[in-house]
JSON list of C-alpha atoms in Angstrom, two decimals:
[
{"chain": "A", "resi": 1, "resn": "TYR", "atom": "CA", "xyz": [10.86, -49.89, 5.27]},
{"chain": "A", "resi": 2, "resn": "ASP", "atom": "CA", "xyz": [7.60, -50.70, 3.54]},
{"chain": "A", "resi": 3, "resn": "TYR", "atom": "CA", "xyz": [4.85, -49.69, 5.92]},
{"chain": "A", "resi": 4, "resn": "GLY", "atom": "CA", "xyz": [3.00, -46.80, 4.31]},
{"chain": "A", "resi": 5, "resn": "ILE", "atom": "CA", "xyz": [3.64, -43.31, 3.04]},
{"chain": "A", "resi": 6, "resn": "VAL", "atom": "CA", "xyz": [6.90, -41.81, 4.25]},
{"chain": "A", "resi": 7, "resn": "LEU", "atom": "CA", "xyz": [6.01, -38.22, 5.07]},
{"chain": "A", "resi": 8, "resn": "LYS", "atom": "CA", "xyz": [9.22, -36.89, 6.55]},
{"chain": "A", "resi": 9, "resn": "SER", "atom": "CA", "xyz": [12.57, -38.32, 7.56]},
{"chain": "A", "resi": 10, "resn": "THR", "atom": "CA", "xyz": [15.06, -36.85, 9.97]},
{"chain": "A", "resi": 11, "resn": "SER", "atom": "CA", "xyz": [18.57, -38.26, 10.34]},
{"chain": "A", "resi": 12, "resn": "PHE", "atom": "CA", "xyz": [20.79, -37.90, 13.36]},
{"chain": "A", "resi": 13, "resn": "ASP", "atom": "CA", "xyz": [24.23, -39.23, 14.29]},
{"chain": "A", "resi": 14, "resn": "ASN", "atom": "CA", "xyz": [25.76, -40.54, 17.55]},
{"chain": "A", "resi": 15, "resn": "PHE", "atom": "CA", "xyz": [23.49, -39.01, 20.17]},
{"chain": "A", "resi": 16, "resn": "LEU", "atom": "CA", "xyz": [22.53, -39.60, 23.80]},
{"chain": "A", "resi": 17, "resn": "ASN", "atom": "CA", "xyz": [19.32, -37.57, 23.77]},
{"chain": "A", "resi": 18, "resn": "LYS", "atom": "CA", "xyz": [17.58, -36.19, 20.72]},
{"chain": "A", "resi": 19, "resn": "ASN", "atom": "CA", "xyz": [14.29, -34.34, 20.37]},
{"chain": "A", "resi": 20, "resn": "ILE", "atom": "CA", "xyz": [12.39, -35.09, 17.18]},
{"chain": "A", "resi": 21, "resn": "VAL", "atom": "CA", "xyz": [9.46, -33.03, 15.90]},
{"chain": "A", "resi": 22, "resn": "CYS", "atom": "CA", "xyz": [6.94, -34.63, 13.57]},
{"chain": "A", "resi": 23, "resn": "SER", "atom": "CA", "xyz": [4.47, -32.28, 11.88]},
{"chain": "A", "resi": 24, "resn": "ASN", "atom": "CA", "xyz": [1.84, -34.95, 11.25]},
{"chain": "A", "resi": 25, "resn": "SER", "atom": "CA", "xyz": [0.31, -37.76, 13.24]},
{"chain": "A", "resi": 26, "resn": "GLY", "atom": "CA", "xyz": [1.40, -41.28, 12.45]},
{"chain": "A", "resi": 27, "resn": "LYS", "atom": "CA", "xyz": [3.16, -44.39, 13.69]},
{"chain": "A", "resi": 28, "resn": "THR", "atom": "CA", "xyz": [6.92, -44.20, 13.85]},
{"chain": "A", "resi": 29, "resn": "LYS", "atom": "CA", "xyz": [9.67, -46.62, 13.04]},
{"chain": "A", "resi": 30, "resn": "VAL", "atom": "CA", "xyz": [13.27, -45.94, 13.99]},
{"chain": "A", "resi": 31, "resn": "ASP", "atom": "CA", "xyz": [16.37, -47.77, 12.77]},
{"chain": "A", "resi": 32, "resn": "LEU", "atom": "CA", "xyz": [17.60, -50.11, 15.56]},
{"chain": "A", "resi": 33, "resn": "PHE", "atom": "CA", "xyz": [14.87, -48.91, 17.94]},
{"chain": "A", "resi": 34, "resn": "CYS", "atom": "CA", "xyz": [11.44, -50.31, 18.73]},
{"chain": "A", "resi": 35, "resn": "GLU", "atom": "CA", "xyz": [8.59, -49.91, 16.27]},
{"chain": "A", "resi": 36, "resn": "GLY", "atom": "CA", "xyz": [5.27, -48.44, 17.30]},
{"chain": "A", "resi": 37, "resn": "GLY", "atom": "CA", "xyz": [3.89, -45.55, 19.28]},
{"chain": "A", "resi": 38, "resn": "THR", "atom": "CA", "xyz": [2.24, -42.44, 17.92]},
{"chain": "A", "resi": 39, "resn": "ILE", "atom": "CA", "xyz": [3.68, -38.96, 17.54]},
{"chain": "A", "resi": 40, "resn": "SER", "atom": "CA", "xyz": [0.94, -36.37, 17.87]},
{"chain": "A", "resi": 41, "resn": "SER", "atom": "CA", "xyz": [0.76, -33.42, 15.51]},
{"chain": "A", "resi": 42, "resn": "SER", "atom": "CA", "xyz": [3.50, -30.85, 16.21]},
{"chain": "A", "resi": 43, "resn": "THR", "atom": "CA", "xyz": [4.51, -32.66, 19.41]},
{"chain": "A", "resi": 44, "resn": "THR", "atom": "CA", "xyz": [8.12, -33.09, 20.49]},
{"chain": "A", "resi": 45, "resn": "ARG", "atom": "CA", "xyz": [9.12, -36.40, 22.06]},
{"chain": "A", "resi": 46, "resn": "ASN", "atom": "CA", "xyz": [12.42, -37.69, 23.40]},
{"chain": "A", "resi": 47, "resn": "LEU", "atom": "CA", "xyz": [13.26, -40.93, 21.64]},
{"chain": "A", "resi": 48, "resn": "LEU", "atom": "CA", "xyz": [14.89, -42.53, 24.68]},
{"chain": "A", "resi": 49, "resn": "ASN", "atom": "CA", "xyz": [11.76, -41.95, 26.73]},
{"chain": "A", "resi": 50, "resn": "THR", "atom": "CA", "xyz": [9.35, -42.86, 23.94]},
{"chain": "A", "resi": 51, "resn": "GLN", "atom": "CA", "xyz": [11.20, -46.01, 22.94]},
{"chain": "A", "resi": 52, "resn": "LYS", "atom": "CA", "xyz": [11.89, -47.46, 26.43]},
{"chain": "A", "resi": 53, "resn": "GLY", "atom": "CA", "xyz": [13.48, -50.88, 26.49]},
{"chain": "A", "resi": 54, "resn": "CYS", "atom": "CA", "xyz": [15.14, -50.49, 23.11]},
{"chain": "A", "resi": 55, "resn": "GLY", "atom": "CA", "xyz": [18.90, -50.26, 23.08]},
{"chain": "A", "resi": 56, "resn": "LEU", "atom": "CA", "xyz": [20.72, -47.17, 21.87]},
{"chain": "A", "resi": 57, "resn": "VAL", "atom": "CA", "xyz": [23.07, -48.02, 19.02]},
{"chain": "A", "resi": 58, "resn": "TYR", "atom": "CA", "xyz": [25.64, -45.53, 17.80]},
{"chain": "A", "resi": 59, "resn": "GLY", "atom": "CA", "xyz": [25.80, -44.69, 14.13]},
{"chain": "A", "resi": 60, "resn": "LYS", "atom": "CA", "xyz": [23.22, -43.19, 11.81]},
{"chain": "A", "resi": 61, "resn": "HIS", "atom": "CA", "xyz": [19.54, -43.62, 12.63]},
{"chain": "A", "resi": 62, "resn": "TYR", "atom": "CA", "xyz": [16.35, -42.45, 10.97]},
{"chain": "A", "resi": 63, "resn": "LEU", "atom": "CA", "xyz": [12.90, -41.44, 12.14]},
{"chain": "A", "resi": 64, "resn": "TYR", "atom": "CA", "xyz": [10.02, -41.90, 9.72]},
{"chain": "A", "resi": 65, "resn": "CYS", "atom": "CA", "xyz": [6.49, -40.60, 10.09]},
{"chain": "A", "resi": 66, "resn": "ASP", "atom": "CA", "xyz": [3.76, -42.62, 8.40]},
{"chain": "A", "resi": 67, "resn": "ALA", "atom": "CA", "xyz": [1.02, -40.14, 7.52]},
{"chain": "A", "resi": 68, "resn": "SER", "atom": "CA", "xyz": [-0.77, -38.39, 4.68]},
{"chain": "A", "resi": 69, "resn": "TRP", "atom": "CA", "xyz": [0.44, -35.19, 2.99]},
{"chain": "A", "resi": 70, "resn": "ASP", "atom": "CA", "xyz": [-1.08, -31.76, 3.34]},
{"chain": "A", "resi": 71, "resn": "VAL", "atom": "CA", "xyz": [-2.45, -30.37, 0.07]},
{"chain": "A", "resi": 72, "resn": "GLN", "atom": "CA", "xyz": [-2.70, -26.79, -1.23]},
{"chain": "A", "resi": 73, "resn": "THR", "atom": "CA", "xyz": [-4.54, -25.84, -4.41]},
{"chain": "A", "resi": 74, "resn": "ILE", "atom": "CA", "xyz": [-3.30, -22.69, -6.14]},
{"chain": "A", "resi": 75, "resn": "HIS", "atom": "CA", "xyz": [-5.55, -21.15, -8.78]},
{"chain": "A", "resi": 76, "resn": "LEU", "atom": "CA", "xyz": [-3.64, -19.81, -11.79]},
{"chain": "A", "resi": 77, "resn": "GLN", "atom": "CA", "xyz": [-5.12, -17.64, -14.53]},
{"chain": "A", "resi": 78, "resn": "LYS", "atom": "CA", "xyz": [-4.07, -17.62, -18.17]},
{"chain": "A", "resi": 79, "resn": "GLY", "atom": "CA", "xyz": [-0.94, -15.50, -18.56]},
{"chain": "A", "resi": 80, "resn": "TRP", "atom": "CA", "xyz": [1.43, -14.40, -15.81]},
{"chain": "A", "resi": 81, "resn": "ASN", "atom": "CA", "xyz": [0.78, -15.10, -12.11]},
{"chain": "A", "resi": 82, "resn": "LEU", "atom": "CA", "xyz": [2.89, -14.63, -8.98]},
{"chain": "A", "resi": 83, "resn": "PHE", "atom": "CA", "xyz": [2.52, -17.64, -6.68]},
{"chain": "A", "resi": 84, "resn": "SER", "atom": "CA", "xyz": [3.92, -19.19, -3.51]},
{"chain": "A", "resi": 85, "resn": "SER", "atom": "CA", "xyz": [3.02, -21.97, -1.09]},
{"chain": "A", "resi": 86, "resn": "TYR", "atom": "CA", "xyz": [2.97, -22.58, 2.66]},
{"chain": "A", "resi": 87, "resn": "LEU", "atom": "CA", "xyz": [3.98, -26.19, 2.03]},
{"chain": "A", "resi": 88, "resn": "ILE", "atom": "CA", "xyz": [7.39, -27.79, 1.83]},
{"chain": "A", "resi": 89, "resn": "PRO", "atom": "CA", "xyz": [6.75, -30.09, -1.16]},
{"chain": "A", "resi": 90, "resn": "LYS", "atom": "CA", "xyz": [7.28, -33.84, -0.72]},
{"chain": "A", "resi": 91, "resn": "ASN", "atom": "CA", "xyz": [9.69, -33.52, -3.65]},
{"chain": "A", "resi": 92, "resn": "PRO", "atom": "CA", "xyz": [10.99, -29.93, -3.60]},
{"chain": "A", "resi": 93, "resn": "ASP", "atom": "CA", "xyz": [12.62, -30.09, -7.04]},
{"chain": "A", "resi": 94, "resn": "MET", "atom": "CA", "xyz": [10.84, -27.35, -9.00]},
{"chain": "A", "resi": 95, "resn": "LEU", "atom": "CA", "xyz": [10.36, -29.61, -12.01]},
{"chain": "A", "resi": 96, "resn": "ALA", "atom": "CA", "xyz": [8.61, -32.17, -9.80]},
{"chain": "A", "resi": 97, "resn": "VAL", "atom": "CA", "xyz": [6.36, -29.46, -8.31]},
{"chain": "A", "resi": 98, "resn": "LEU", "atom": "CA", "xyz": [5.41, -28.24, -11.80]},
{"chain": "A", "resi": 99, "resn": "GLN", "atom": "CA", "xyz": [5.19, -31.66, -13.49]},
{"chain": "A", "resi": 100, "resn": "PRO", "atom": "CA", "xyz": [1.35, -31.76, -13.43]},
{"chain": "A", "resi": 101, "resn": "LEU", "atom": "CA", "xyz": [1.28, -28.50, -15.42]},
{"chain": "A", "resi": 102, "resn": "ILE", "atom": "CA", "xyz": [3.91, -29.83, -17.83]},
{"chain": "A", "resi": 103, "resn": "ASP", "atom": "CA", "xyz": [1.93, -33.04, -18.32]},
{"chain": "A", "resi": 104, "resn": "ALA", "atom": "CA", "xyz": [-1.22, -30.97, -18.98]},
{"chain": "A", "resi": 105, "resn": "GLY", "atom": "CA", "xyz": [0.64, -28.94, -21.61]},
{"chain": "A", "resi": 106, "resn": "VAL", "atom": "CA", "xyz": [-0.20, -25.58, -19.98]},
{"chain": "A", "resi": 107, "resn": "LEU", "atom": "CA", "xyz": [3.12, -24.48, -18.47]},
{"chain": "A", "resi": 108, "resn": "ILE", "atom": "CA", "xyz": [5.08, -21.89, -20.43]},
{"chain": "A", "resi": 109, "resn": "LYS", "atom": "CA", "xyz": [7.67, -20.57, -17.99]},
{"chain": "A", "resi": 110, "resn": "VAL", "atom": "CA", "xyz": [8.50, -19.99, -14.32]},
{"chain": "A", "resi": 111, "resn": "GLN", "atom": "CA", "xyz": [10.96, -17.33, -13.23]},
{"chain": "A", "resi": 112, "resn": "ALA", "atom": "CA", "xyz": [12.54, -16.41, -9.88]},
{"chain": "A", "resi": 113, "resn": "ASP", "atom": "CA", "xyz": [13.64, -12.92, -8.84]},
{"chain": "A", "resi": 114, "resn": "ASN", "atom": "CA", "xyz": [17.27, -13.73, -9.71]},
{"chain": "A", "resi": 115, "resn": "GLY", "atom": "CA", "xyz": [16.30, -14.39, -13.32]},
{"chain": "A", "resi": 116, "resn": "PHE", "atom": "CA", "xyz": [16.70, -18.17, -13.11]},
{"chain": "A", "resi": 117, "resn": "ALA", "atom": "CA", "xyz": [13.91, -20.03, -14.86]},
{"chain": "A", "resi": 118, "resn": "VAL", "atom": "CA", "xyz": [12.11, -23.29, -15.52]},
{"chain": "A", "resi": 119, "resn": "GLU", "atom": "CA", "xyz": [11.33, -23.48, -19.22]},
{"chain": "A", "resi": 120, "resn": "PHE", "atom": "CA", "xyz": [11.37, -25.73, -22.26]},
{"chain": "A", "resi": 121, "resn": "LEU", "atom": "CA", "xyz": [14.39, -25.33, -24.51]},
{"chain": "A", "resi": 122, "resn": "PRO", "atom": "CA", "xyz": [13.95, -26.45, -28.13]},
{"chain": "A", "resi": 123, "resn": "SER", "atom": "CA", "xyz": [16.42, -28.46, -30.20]},
{"chain": "A", "resi": 124, "resn": "PRO", "atom": "CA", "xyz": [19.21, -29.33, -29.68]},
{"chain": "A", "resi": 125, "resn": "VAL", "atom": "CA", "xyz": [18.36, -29.34, -25.92]},
{"chain": "A", "resi": 126, "resn": "ASN", "atom": "CA", "xyz": [14.73, -30.35, -26.50]},
{"chain": "A", "resi": 127, "resn": "ARG", "atom": "CA", "xyz": [13.70, -30.71, -22.85]},
{"chain": "A", "resi": 128, "resn": "TRP", "atom": "CA", "xyz": [12.55, -28.81, -19.76]},
{"chain": "A", "resi": 129, "resn": "ILE", "atom": "CA", "xyz": [15.40, -27.28, -17.78]},
{"chain": "A", "resi": 130, "resn": "ASN", "atom": "CA", "xyz": [15.38, -26.18, -14.13]},
{"chain": "A", "resi": 131, "resn": "GLU", "atom": "CA", "xyz": [17.72, -23.32, -13.27]},
{"chain": "A", "resi": 132, "resn": "ILE", "atom": "CA", "xyz": [15.82, -22.51, -10.04]},
{"chain": "A", "resi": 133, "resn": "GLY", "atom": "CA", "xyz": [16.56, -25.76, -8.22]},
{"chain": "A", "resi": 134, "resn": "ASP", "atom": "CA", "xyz": [14.32, -26.51, -5.25]},
{"chain": "A", "resi": 135, "resn": "PHE", "atom": "CA", "xyz": [11.07, -24.78, -4.38]},
{"chain": "A", "resi": 136, "resn": "SER", "atom": "CA", "xyz": [11.20, -22.58, -1.25]},
{"chain": "A", "resi": 137, "resn": "PRO", "atom": "CA", "xyz": [8.18, -21.34, 0.77]},
{"chain": "A", "resi": 138, "resn": "THR", "atom": "CA", "xyz": [9.96, -18.01, 1.35]},
{"chain": "A", "resi": 139, "resn": "GLU", "atom": "CA", "xyz": [10.09, -17.27, -2.38]},
{"chain": "A", "resi": 140, "resn": "GLY", "atom": "CA", "xyz": [7.52, -15.95, -4.81]},
{"chain": "A", "resi": 141, "resn": "TYR", "atom": "CA", "xyz": [7.65, -17.18, -8.40]},
{"chain": "A", "resi": 142, "resn": "ASP", "atom": "CA", "xyz": [6.43, -15.65, -11.66]},
{"chain": "A", "resi": 143, "resn": "ILE", "atom": "CA", "xyz": [4.60, -18.33, -13.61]},
{"chain": "A", "resi": 144, "resn": "LYS", "atom": "CA", "xyz": [3.07, -18.15, -17.09]},
{"chain": "A", "resi": 145, "resn": "VAL", "atom": "CA", "xyz": [0.41, -20.65, -18.17]},
{"chain": "A", "resi": 146, "resn": "SER", "atom": "CA", "xyz": [-1.53, -21.00, -21.42]},
{"chain": "A", "resi": 147, "resn": "SER", "atom": "CA", "xyz": [-4.93, -21.42, -19.74]},
{"chain": "A", "resi": 148, "resn": "ASP", "atom": "CA", "xyz": [-6.66, -21.22, -16.37]},
{"chain": "A", "resi": 149, "resn": "VAL", "atom": "CA", "xyz": [-5.46, -24.15, -14.26]},
{"chain": "A", "resi": 150, "resn": "ASP", "atom": "CA", "xyz": [-5.05, -25.34, -10.66]},
{"chain": "A", "resi": 151, "resn": "LEU", "atom": "CA", "xyz": [-1.58, -26.16, -9.36]},
{"chain": "A", "resi": 152, "resn": "ILE", "atom": "CA", "xyz": [-1.87, -28.79, -6.61]},
{"chain": "A", "resi": 153, "resn": "ILE", "atom": "CA", "xyz": [1.07, -29.06, -4.22]},
{"chain": "A", "resi": 154, "resn": "GLU", "atom": "CA", "xyz": [1.48, -31.88, -1.69]},
{"chain": "A", "resi": 155, "resn": "GLY", "atom": "CA", "xyz": [3.85, -31.64, 1.26]},
{"chain": "A", "resi": 156, "resn": "SER", "atom": "CA", "xyz": [4.21, -30.66, 4.90]},
{"chain": "A", "resi": 157, "resn": "ILE", "atom": "CA", "xyz": [3.21, -27.28, 6.31]},
{"chain": "A", "resi": 158, "resn": "ALA", "atom": "CA", "xyz": [6.14, -24.92, 6.82]},
{"chain": "A", "resi": 159, "resn": "GLN", "atom": "CA", "xyz": [6.67, -24.19, 10.50]},
{"chain": "A", "resi": 160, "resn": "LEU", "atom": "CA", "xyz": [6.42, -20.51, 11.50]},
{"chain": "A", "resi": 161, "resn": "PRO", "atom": "CA", "xyz": [8.00, -18.08, 12.17]},
{"chain": "A", "resi": 162, "resn": "PHE", "atom": "CA", "xyz": [9.69, -17.83, 8.78]},
{"chain": "A", "resi": 163, "resn": "VAL", "atom": "CA", "xyz": [12.50, -15.36, 8.13]},
{"chain": "A", "resi": 164, "resn": "ILE", "atom": "CA", "xyz": [12.68, -14.09, 4.54]},
{"chain": "A", "resi": 165, "resn": "ASP", "atom": "CA", "xyz": [15.96, -12.47, 3.53]},
{"chain": "A", "resi": 166, "resn": "LEU", "atom": "CA", "xyz": [15.50, -9.34, 1.41]},
{"chain": "A", "resi": 167, "resn": "ASN", "atom": "CA", "xyz": [18.14, -7.82, -0.85]},
{"chain": "A", "resi": 168, "resn": "THR", "atom": "CA", "xyz": [18.32, -4.12, -1.66]},
{"chain": "A", "resi": 169, "resn": "GLY", "atom": "CA", "xyz": [15.87, -3.40, -4.48]},
{"chain": "A", "resi": 170, "resn": "TRP", "atom": "CA", "xyz": [13.17, -5.73, -5.77]},
{"chain": "A", "resi": 171, "resn": "ASN", "atom": "CA", "xyz": [12.51, -9.21, -4.37]},
{"chain": "A", "resi": 172, "resn": "PHE", "atom": "CA", "xyz": [9.86, -11.88, -5.09]},
{"chain": "A", "resi": 173, "resn": "ILE", "atom": "CA", "xyz": [8.57, -13.17, -1.76]},
{"chain": "A", "resi": 174, "resn": "GLY", "atom": "CA", "xyz": [6.21, -15.94, -0.75]},
{"chain": "A", "resi": 175, "resn": "PHE", "atom": "CA", "xyz": [3.59, -15.82, 1.98]},
{"chain": "A", "resi": 176, "resn": "PRO", "atom": "CA", "xyz": [4.14, -19.12, 3.85]},
{"chain": "A", "resi": 177, "resn": "ASN", "atom": "CA", "xyz": [1.14, -18.80, 6.16]},
{"chain": "A", "resi": 178, "resn": "VAL", "atom": "CA", "xyz": [-2.07, -20.85, 6.12]},
{"chain": "A", "resi": 179, "resn": "MET", "atom": "CA", "xyz": [-4.05, -17.75, 7.18]},
{"chain": "A", "resi": 180, "resn": "ARG", "atom": "CA", "xyz": [-4.32, -14.40, 5.43]},
{"chain": "A", "resi": 181, "resn": "ASP", "atom": "CA", "xyz": [-2.86, -11.33, 7.15]},
{"chain": "A", "resi": 182, "resn": "GLY", "atom": "CA", "xyz": [-2.98, -7.56, 6.74]},
{"chain": "A", "resi": 183, "resn": "LEU", "atom": "CA", "xyz": [-0.60, -4.60, 6.63]},
{"chain": "A", "resi": 184, "resn": "GLU", "atom": "CA", "xyz": [0.99, -5.86, 9.86]},
{"chain": "A", "resi": 185, "resn": "VAL", "atom": "CA", "xyz": [3.12, -8.20, 7.72]},
{"chain": "A", "resi": 186, "resn": "VAL", "atom": "CA", "xyz": [5.27, -5.33, 6.44]},
{"chain": "A", "resi": 187, "resn": "LEU", "atom": "CA", "xyz": [4.73, -2.83, 9.27]},
{"chain": "A", "resi": 188, "resn": "PRO", "atom": "CA", "xyz": [8.18, -3.49, 10.83]},
{"chain": "A", "resi": 189, "resn": "LEU", "atom": "CA", "xyz": [9.79, -2.54, 7.51]},
{"chain": "A", "resi": 190, "resn": "ILE", "atom": "CA", "xyz": [7.71, 0.65, 7.37]},
{"chain": "A", "resi": 191, "resn": "ASP", "atom": "CA", "xyz": [8.60, 1.57, 10.95]},
{"chain": "A", "resi": 192, "resn": "ALA", "atom": "CA", "xyz": [12.29, 0.98, 10.21]},
{"chain": "A", "resi": 193, "resn": "GLY", "atom": "CA", "xyz": [12.15, 3.26, 7.15]},
{"chain": "A", "resi": 194, "resn": "ILE", "atom": "CA", "xyz": [13.23, 0.38, 4.89]},
{"chain": "A", "resi": 195, "resn": "LEU", "atom": "CA", "xyz": [10.16, -0.36, 2.78]},
{"chain": "A", "resi": 196, "resn": "VAL", "atom": "CA", "xyz": [9.75, 1.35, -0.59]},
{"chain": "A", "resi": 197, "resn": "LYS", "atom": "CA", "xyz": [6.88, -0.57, -2.16]},
{"chain": "A", "resi": 198, "resn": "VAL", "atom": "CA", "xyz": [4.96, -3.86, -2.24]},
{"chain": "A", "resi": 199, "resn": "GLN", "atom": "CA", "xyz": [3.14, -5.02, -5.37]},
{"chain": "A", "resi": 200, "resn": "ASP", "atom": "CA", "xyz": [0.88, -7.99, -6.09]},
{"chain": "A", "resi": 201, "resn": "GLU", "atom": "CA", "xyz": [0.40, -9.79, -9.41]},
{"chain": "A", "resi": 202, "resn": "LYS", "atom": "CA", "xyz": [-2.42, -7.44, -10.41]},
{"chain": "A", "resi": 203, "resn": "GLY", "atom": "CA", "xyz": [-0.31, -4.31, -9.89]},
{"chain": "A", "resi": 204, "resn": "ASN", "atom": "CA", "xyz": [-1.97, -3.27, -6.63]},
{"chain": "A", "resi": 205, "resn": "THR", "atom": "CA", "xyz": [0.50, -1.66, -4.24]},
{"chain": "A", "resi": 206, "resn": "ILE", "atom": "CA", "xyz": [1.41, -0.73, -0.71]},
{"chain": "A", "resi": 207, "resn": "GLU", "atom": "CA", "xyz": [3.39, 2.50, -0.95]},
{"chain": "A", "resi": 208, "resn": "TYR", "atom": "CA", "xyz": [3.92, 5.93, 0.57]},
{"chain": "A", "resi": 209, "resn": "LEU", "atom": "CA", "xyz": [2.22, 8.79, -1.26]},
{"chain": "A", "resi": 210, "resn": "PRO", "atom": "CA", "xyz": [3.67, 12.28, -0.74]},
{"chain": "A", "resi": 211, "resn": "GLN", "atom": "CA", "xyz": [1.79, 15.57, -0.36]},
{"chain": "A", "resi": 212, "resn": "PRO", "atom": "CA", "xyz": [-1.07, 16.19, -0.32]},
{"chain": "A", "resi": 213, "resn": "ILE", "atom": "CA", "xyz": [-1.81, 12.59, 0.84]},
{"chain": "A", "resi": 214, "resn": "ASN", "atom": "CA", "xyz": [1.37, 12.22, 2.91]},
{"chain": "A", "resi": 215, "resn": "GLN", "atom": "CA", "xyz": [0.73, 8.68, 4.20]},
{"chain": "A", "resi": 216, "resn": "TRP", "atom": "CA", "xyz": [1.09, 4.97, 3.44]},
{"chain": "A", "resi": 217, "resn": "ILE", "atom": "CA", "xyz": [-1.68, 3.60, 1.21]},
{"chain": "A", "resi": 218, "resn": "ASN", "atom": "CA", "xyz": [-2.62, -0.09, 1.06]},
{"chain": "A", "resi": 219, "resn": "ARG", "atom": "CA", "xyz": [-4.32, -1.04, -2.20]},
{"chain": "A", "resi": 220, "resn": "ILE", "atom": "CA", "xyz": [-3.43, -4.75, -1.85]},
{"chain": "A", "resi": 221, "resn": "GLY", "atom": "CA", "xyz": [-5.61, -5.41, 1.18]},
{"chain": "A", "resi": 222, "resn": "ASP", "atom": "CA", "xyz": [-4.60, -8.66, 2.88]},
{"chain": "A", "resi": 223, "resn": "PHE", "atom": "CA", "xyz": [-1.71, -11.02, 2.11]},
{"chain": "A", "resi": 224, "resn": "TYR", "atom": "CA", "xyz": [-3.13, -14.38, 1.00]},
{"chain": "A", "resi": 225, "resn": "PRO", "atom": "CA", "xyz": [-1.77, -17.95, 1.07]},
{"chain": "A", "resi": 226, "resn": "GLY", "atom": "CA", "xyz": [-0.76, -19.08, -2.40]},
{"chain": "A", "resi": 227, "resn": "GLU", "atom": "CA", "xyz": [0.01, -15.57, -3.58]},
{"chain": "A", "resi": 228, "resn": "GLY", "atom": "CA", "xyz": [3.45, -14.13, -4.27]},
{"chain": "A", "resi": 229, "resn": "TYR", "atom": "CA", "xyz": [4.46, -10.51, -3.87]},
{"chain": "A", "resi": 230, "resn": "LYS", "atom": "CA", "xyz": [7.13, -8.16, -5.20]},
{"chain": "A", "resi": 231, "resn": "ILE", "atom": "CA", "xyz": [8.76, -6.06, -2.50]},
{"chain": "A", "resi": 232, "resn": "ASN", "atom": "CA", "xyz": [11.23, -3.19, -2.89]},
{"chain": "A", "resi": 233, "resn": "VAL", "atom": "CA", "xyz": [13.46, -2.28, 0.07]},
{"chain": "A", "resi": 234, "resn": "LYS", "atom": "CA", "xyz": [16.16, 0.37, 0.58]},
{"chain": "A", "resi": 235, "resn": "THR", "atom": "CA", "xyz": [18.71, -1.97, 2.13]},
{"chain": "A", "resi": 236, "resn": "ASN", "atom": "CA", "xyz": [19.35, -5.65, 2.87]},
{"chain": "A", "resi": 237, "resn": "SER", "atom": "CA", "xyz": [16.88, -6.68, 5.57]},
{"chain": "A", "resi": 238, "resn": "GLU", "atom": "CA", "xyz": [14.59, -9.42, 6.87]},
{"chain": "A", "resi": 239, "resn": "LEU", "atom": "CA", "xyz": [10.84, -9.95, 6.77]},
{"chain": "A", "resi": 240, "resn": "ILE", "atom": "CA", "xyz": [9.41, -12.23, 9.46]},
{"chain": "A", "resi": 241, "resn": "ILE", "atom": "CA", "xyz": [6.21, -14.17, 8.75]},
{"chain": "A", "resi": 242, "resn": "SER", "atom": "CA", "xyz": [4.63, -15.43, 11.99]}
]
């Protein structure tokens, strides 16, 4: 359909009743249903009630939301940074997310905590390769740039709460929240005796210091949107961002 910017699409098969959530305002158009009506931000509607008088047809149907994208600007400094985003990019392919930096000639490398990378391989490959796959709001990514630059990401805001799976040892995590938050983010891990250490891109830490201090010390301060963090845990666990 050609009627504006397609923000999000949700497919569903052979249903009698189906609740659809649209994260942005906009007019809707549904395959084999009536066109029109407005879905309010973060409001759930039942299609059969919203689209009265339009026949239900079995098969595959699609809901489209016609609206603008949310935008997040992430400030990167020359050298290595650890970044994340609270957006689900309109095109989540990591190469697409990073394309503005590639076009500007400032991207050197991006690396995930599993060692997979986005980087340029010289001849005979002679192109950018993406081992990471799709961008995820739960992940933090090490990124190296040749100069100070802004990374602009367009997409839809990730819906909280978000559960981040942690593996034993070090993990790169994102902070998919539009608001900053304090030590409360990792307090459940501290209370459970699981947390070893949290570190930001500058080397500041949250960690337990033994005698004579004998307490947890927070040198990071708050967790900020756009920042990534390294976290070390004693066992496989979950971190909930809400």
